[in-house]
mmCIF file of the C-alpha atoms, coordinates in Angstrom:
data_MODEL
# 
_entry.id   MODEL 
# 
loop_
_atom_site.group_PDB 
_atom_site.id 
_atom_site.type_symbol 
_atom_site.label_atom_id 
_atom_site.label_alt_id 
_atom_site.label_comp_id 
_atom_site.label_asym_id 
_atom_site.label_entity_id 
_atom_site.label_seq_id 
_atom_site.pdbx_PDB_ins_code 
_atom_site.Cartn_x 
_atom_site.Cartn_y 
_atom_site.Cartn_z 
_atom_site.occupancy 
_atom_site.B_iso_or_equiv 
_atom_site.pdbx_formal_charge 
_atom_site.auth_seq_id 
_atom_site.auth_comp_id 
_atom_site.auth_asym_id 
_atom_site.auth_atom_id 
_atom_site.pdbx_PDB_model_num 
ATOM 1  C CA . UNK A 1 1  ? -139.886 209.436 -97.820  1.00 0.00 ? 1  UNK A CA 1 
ATOM 2  C CA . UNK A 1 2  ? -141.826 207.957 -94.902  1.00 0.00 ? 2  UNK A CA 1 
ATOM 3  C CA . UNK A 1 3  ? -139.968 207.040 -91.710  1.00 0.00 ? 3  UNK A CA 1 
ATOM 4  C CA . UNK A 1 4  ? -141.199 203.662 -90.408  1.00 0.00 ? 4  UNK A CA 1 
ATOM 5  C CA . UNK A 1 5  ? -140.450 202.558 -86.829  1.00 0.00 ? 5  UNK A CA 1 
ATOM 6  C CA . UNK A 1 6  ? -140.815 199.080 -85.299  1.00 0.00 ? 6  UNK A CA 1 
ATOM 7  C CA . UNK A 1 7  ? -141.026 198.791 -81.510  1.00 0.00 ? 7  UNK A CA 1 
ATOM 8  C CA . UNK A 1 8  ? -140.688 196.116 -78.823  1.00 0.00 ? 8  UNK A CA 1 
ATOM 9  C CA . UNK A 1 9  ? -141.077 192.530 -80.061  1.00 0.00 ? 9  UNK A CA 1 
ATOM 10 C CA . UNK A 1 10 ? -141.576 193.724 -83.647  1.00 0.00 ? 10 UNK A CA 1 
ATOM 11 C CA . UNK A 1 11 ? -138.006 195.008 -83.666  1.00 0.00 ? 11 UNK A CA 1 
ATOM 12 C CA . UNK A 1 12 ? -136.700 191.523 -82.912  1.00 0.00 ? 12 UNK A CA 1 
ATOM 13 C CA . UNK A 1 13 ? -139.223 189.699 -85.101  1.00 0.00 ? 13 UNK A CA 1 
ATOM 14 C CA . UNK A 1 14 ? -138.570 191.865 -88.157  1.00 0.00 ? 14 UNK A CA 1 
ATOM 15 C CA . UNK A 1 15 ? -134.861 192.396 -87.601  1.00 0.00 ? 15 UNK A CA 1 
ATOM 16 C CA . UNK A 1 16 ? -134.872 196.179 -87.713  1.00 0.00 ? 16 UNK A CA 1 
ATOM 17 C CA . UNK A 1 17 ? -135.847 199.167 -85.622  1.00 0.00 ? 17 UNK A CA 1 
ATOM 18 C CA . UNK A 1 18 ? -136.555 201.620 -88.414  1.00 0.00 ? 18 UNK A CA 1 
ATOM 19 C CA . UNK A 1 19 ? -136.287 202.327 -92.114  1.00 0.00 ? 19 UNK A CA 1 
ATOM 20 C CA . UNK A 1 20 ? -137.178 204.954 -94.668  1.00 0.00 ? 20 UNK A CA 1 
ATOM 21 C CA . UNK A 1 21 ? -139.460 204.066 -97.550  1.00 0.00 ? 21 UNK A CA 1 
ATOM 22 C CA . UNK A 1 22 ? -140.650 206.008 -100.574 1.00 0.00 ? 22 UNK A CA 1 
ATOM 23 C CA . UNK A 1 23 ? -143.897 207.886 -99.927  1.00 0.00 ? 23 UNK A CA 1 
ATOM 24 C CA . UNK A 1 24 ? -145.872 205.909 -102.505 1.00 0.00 ? 24 UNK A CA 1 
ATOM 25 C CA . UNK A 1 25 ? -148.598 204.665 -100.168 1.00 0.00 ? 25 UNK A CA 1 
ATOM 26 C CA . UNK A 1 26 ? -151.858 206.502 -99.722  1.00 0.00 ? 26 UNK A CA 1 
ATOM 27 C CA . UNK A 1 27 ? -152.652 205.024 -96.334  1.00 0.00 ? 27 UNK A CA 1 
ATOM 28 C CA . UNK A 1 28 ? -151.290 202.801 -93.596  1.00 0.00 ? 28 UNK A CA 1 
ATOM 29 C CA . UNK A 1 29 ? -153.060 199.700 -94.967  1.00 0.00 ? 29 UNK A CA 1 
ATOM 30 C CA . UNK A 1 30 ? -151.248 200.047 -98.306  1.00 0.00 ? 30 UNK A CA 1 
ATOM 31 C CA . UNK A 1 31 ? -147.936 200.346 -96.477  1.00 0.00 ? 31 UNK A CA 1 
ATOM 32 C CA . UNK A 1 32 ? -148.724 197.248 -94.390  1.00 0.00 ? 32 UNK A CA 1 
ATOM 33 C CA . UNK A 1 33 ? -149.723 195.279 -97.497  1.00 0.00 ? 33 UNK A CA 1 
ATOM 34 C CA . UNK A 1 34 ? -146.392 196.074 -99.155  1.00 0.00 ? 34 UNK A CA 1 
ATOM 35 C CA . UNK A 1 35 ? -144.382 195.234 -96.032  1.00 0.00 ? 35 UNK A CA 1 
ATOM 36 C CA . UNK A 1 36 ? -146.247 191.916 -95.690  1.00 0.00 ? 36 UNK A CA 1 
ATOM 37 C CA . UNK A 1 37 ? -144.819 190.773 -99.035  1.00 0.00 ? 37 UNK A CA 1 
ATOM 38 C CA . UNK A 1 38 ? -141.391 190.539 -97.356  1.00 0.00 ? 38 UNK A CA 1 
ATOM 39 C CA . UNK A 1 39 ? -142.240 187.205 -95.723  1.00 0.00 ? 39 UNK A CA 1 
ATOM 40 C CA . UNK A 1 40 ? -144.176 185.332 -93.079  1.00 0.00 ? 40 UNK A CA 1 
ATOM 41 C CA . UNK A 1 41 ? -142.793 187.286 -90.104  1.00 0.00 ? 41 UNK A CA 1 
ATOM 42 C CA . UNK A 1 42 ? -143.853 190.550 -91.719  1.00 0.00 ? 42 UNK A CA 1 
ATOM 43 C CA . UNK A 1 43 ? -147.282 189.209 -92.619  1.00 0.00 ? 43 UNK A CA 1 
ATOM 44 C CA . UNK A 1 44 ? -147.834 187.822 -89.115  1.00 0.00 ? 44 UNK A CA 1 
ATOM 45 C CA . UNK A 1 45 ? -146.601 190.932 -87.297  1.00 0.00 ? 45 UNK A CA 1 
ATOM 46 C CA . UNK A 1 46 ? -148.396 193.539 -89.389  1.00 0.00 ? 46 UNK A CA 1 
ATOM 47 C CA . UNK A 1 47 ? -151.030 192.265 -91.813  1.00 0.00 ? 47 UNK A CA 1 
ATOM 48 C CA . UNK A 1 48 ? -152.596 189.427 -89.801  1.00 0.00 ? 48 UNK A CA 1 
ATOM 49 C CA . UNK A 1 49 ? -152.233 191.082 -86.394  1.00 0.00 ? 49 UNK A CA 1 
ATOM 50 C CA . UNK A 1 50 ? -155.663 192.333 -85.318  1.00 0.00 ? 50 UNK A CA 1 
ATOM 51 C CA . UNK A 1 51 ? -154.135 193.929 -82.190  1.00 0.00 ? 51 UNK A CA 1 
ATOM 52 C CA . UNK A 1 52 ? -151.523 195.920 -84.099  1.00 0.00 ? 52 UNK A CA 1 
ATOM 53 C CA . UNK A 1 53 ? -151.018 199.361 -82.617  1.00 0.00 ? 53 UNK A CA 1 
ATOM 54 C CA . UNK A 1 54 ? -150.260 202.168 -85.070  1.00 0.00 ? 54 UNK A CA 1 
ATOM 55 C CA . UNK A 1 55 ? -149.159 205.764 -84.661  1.00 0.00 ? 55 UNK A CA 1 
ATOM 56 C CA . UNK A 1 56 ? -148.710 208.365 -87.386  1.00 0.00 ? 56 UNK A CA 1 
ATOM 57 C CA . UNK A 1 57 ? -146.727 211.434 -86.387  1.00 0.00 ? 57 UNK A CA 1 
ATOM 58 C CA . UNK A 1 58 ? -147.082 210.455 -82.701  1.00 0.00 ? 58 UNK A CA 1 
ATOM 59 C CA . UNK A 1 59 ? -150.895 210.263 -82.868  1.00 0.00 ? 59 UNK A CA 1 
ATOM 60 C CA . UNK A 1 60 ? -152.868 207.032 -82.516  1.00 0.00 ? 60 UNK A CA 1 
ATOM 61 C CA . UNK A 1 61 ? -153.863 205.924 -85.999  1.00 0.00 ? 61 UNK A CA 1 
ATOM 62 C CA . UNK A 1 62 ? -155.722 203.174 -87.834  1.00 0.00 ? 62 UNK A CA 1 
ATOM 63 C CA . UNK A 1 63 ? -155.123 201.216 -90.994  1.00 0.00 ? 63 UNK A CA 1 
ATOM 64 C CA . UNK A 1 64 ? -157.108 203.743 -93.030  1.00 0.00 ? 64 UNK A CA 1 
ATOM 65 C CA . UNK A 1 65 ? -155.101 206.764 -91.814  1.00 0.00 ? 65 UNK A CA 1 
ATOM 66 C CA . UNK A 1 66 ? -153.665 208.699 -94.748  1.00 0.00 ? 66 UNK A CA 1 
ATOM 67 C CA . UNK A 1 67 ? -149.867 209.041 -94.967  1.00 0.00 ? 67 UNK A CA 1 
ATOM 68 C CA . UNK A 1 68 ? -147.645 211.296 -97.023  1.00 0.00 ? 68 UNK A CA 1 
ATOM 69 C CA . UNK A 1 69 ? -144.014 212.243 -97.504  1.00 0.00 ? 69 UNK A CA 1 
ATOM 70 C CA . UNK A 1 70 ? -142.352 213.301 -94.269  1.00 0.00 ? 70 UNK A CA 1 
ATOM 71 C CA . UNK A 1 71 ? -144.686 211.293 -92.031  1.00 0.00 ? 71 UNK A CA 1 
ATOM 72 C CA . UNK A 1 72 ? -143.509 208.951 -89.297  1.00 0.00 ? 72 UNK A CA 1 
ATOM 73 C CA . UNK A 1 73 ? -145.391 205.660 -89.022  1.00 0.00 ? 73 UNK A CA 1 
ATOM 74 C CA . UNK A 1 74 ? -144.798 203.510 -85.933  1.00 0.00 ? 74 UNK A CA 1 
ATOM 75 C CA . UNK A 1 75 ? -145.916 199.918 -85.374  1.00 0.00 ? 75 UNK A CA 1 
ATOM 76 C CA . UNK A 1 76 ? -145.956 198.323 -81.943  1.00 0.00 ? 76 UNK A CA 1 
ATOM 77 C CA . UNK A 1 77 ? -147.615 195.407 -80.181  1.00 0.00 ? 77 UNK A CA 1 
ATOM 78 C CA . UNK A 1 78 ? -150.414 196.072 -77.697  1.00 0.00 ? 78 UNK A CA 1 
ATOM 79 C CA . UNK A 1 79 ? -149.197 197.371 -74.350  1.00 0.00 ? 79 UNK A CA 1 
ATOM 80 C CA . UNK A 1 80 ? -150.006 195.241 -71.352  1.00 0.00 ? 80 UNK A CA 1 
ATOM 81 C CA . UNK A 1 81 ? -149.648 196.015 -67.734  1.00 0.00 ? 81 UNK A CA 1 
ATOM 82 C CA . UNK A 1 82 ? -151.064 195.263 -64.381  1.00 0.00 ? 82 UNK A CA 1 
# 
């Protein structure tokens, strides 16, 4: 299983903070593509979002980062501050 976390506005937009999914994805992009099939909110938040921030096992990651069973994948919007 892969533990998937959704932070900040994604939590509200997608209606959940976390979930566990089977480890059938080779990389983050494959995971995103599957999640995007859930509907427009999912597609907008994850697939179409060019500013999507990703972490795998607490390390900054990209869409081509490999994932495997036991990994934690976190999605969050860009952080702003001033």
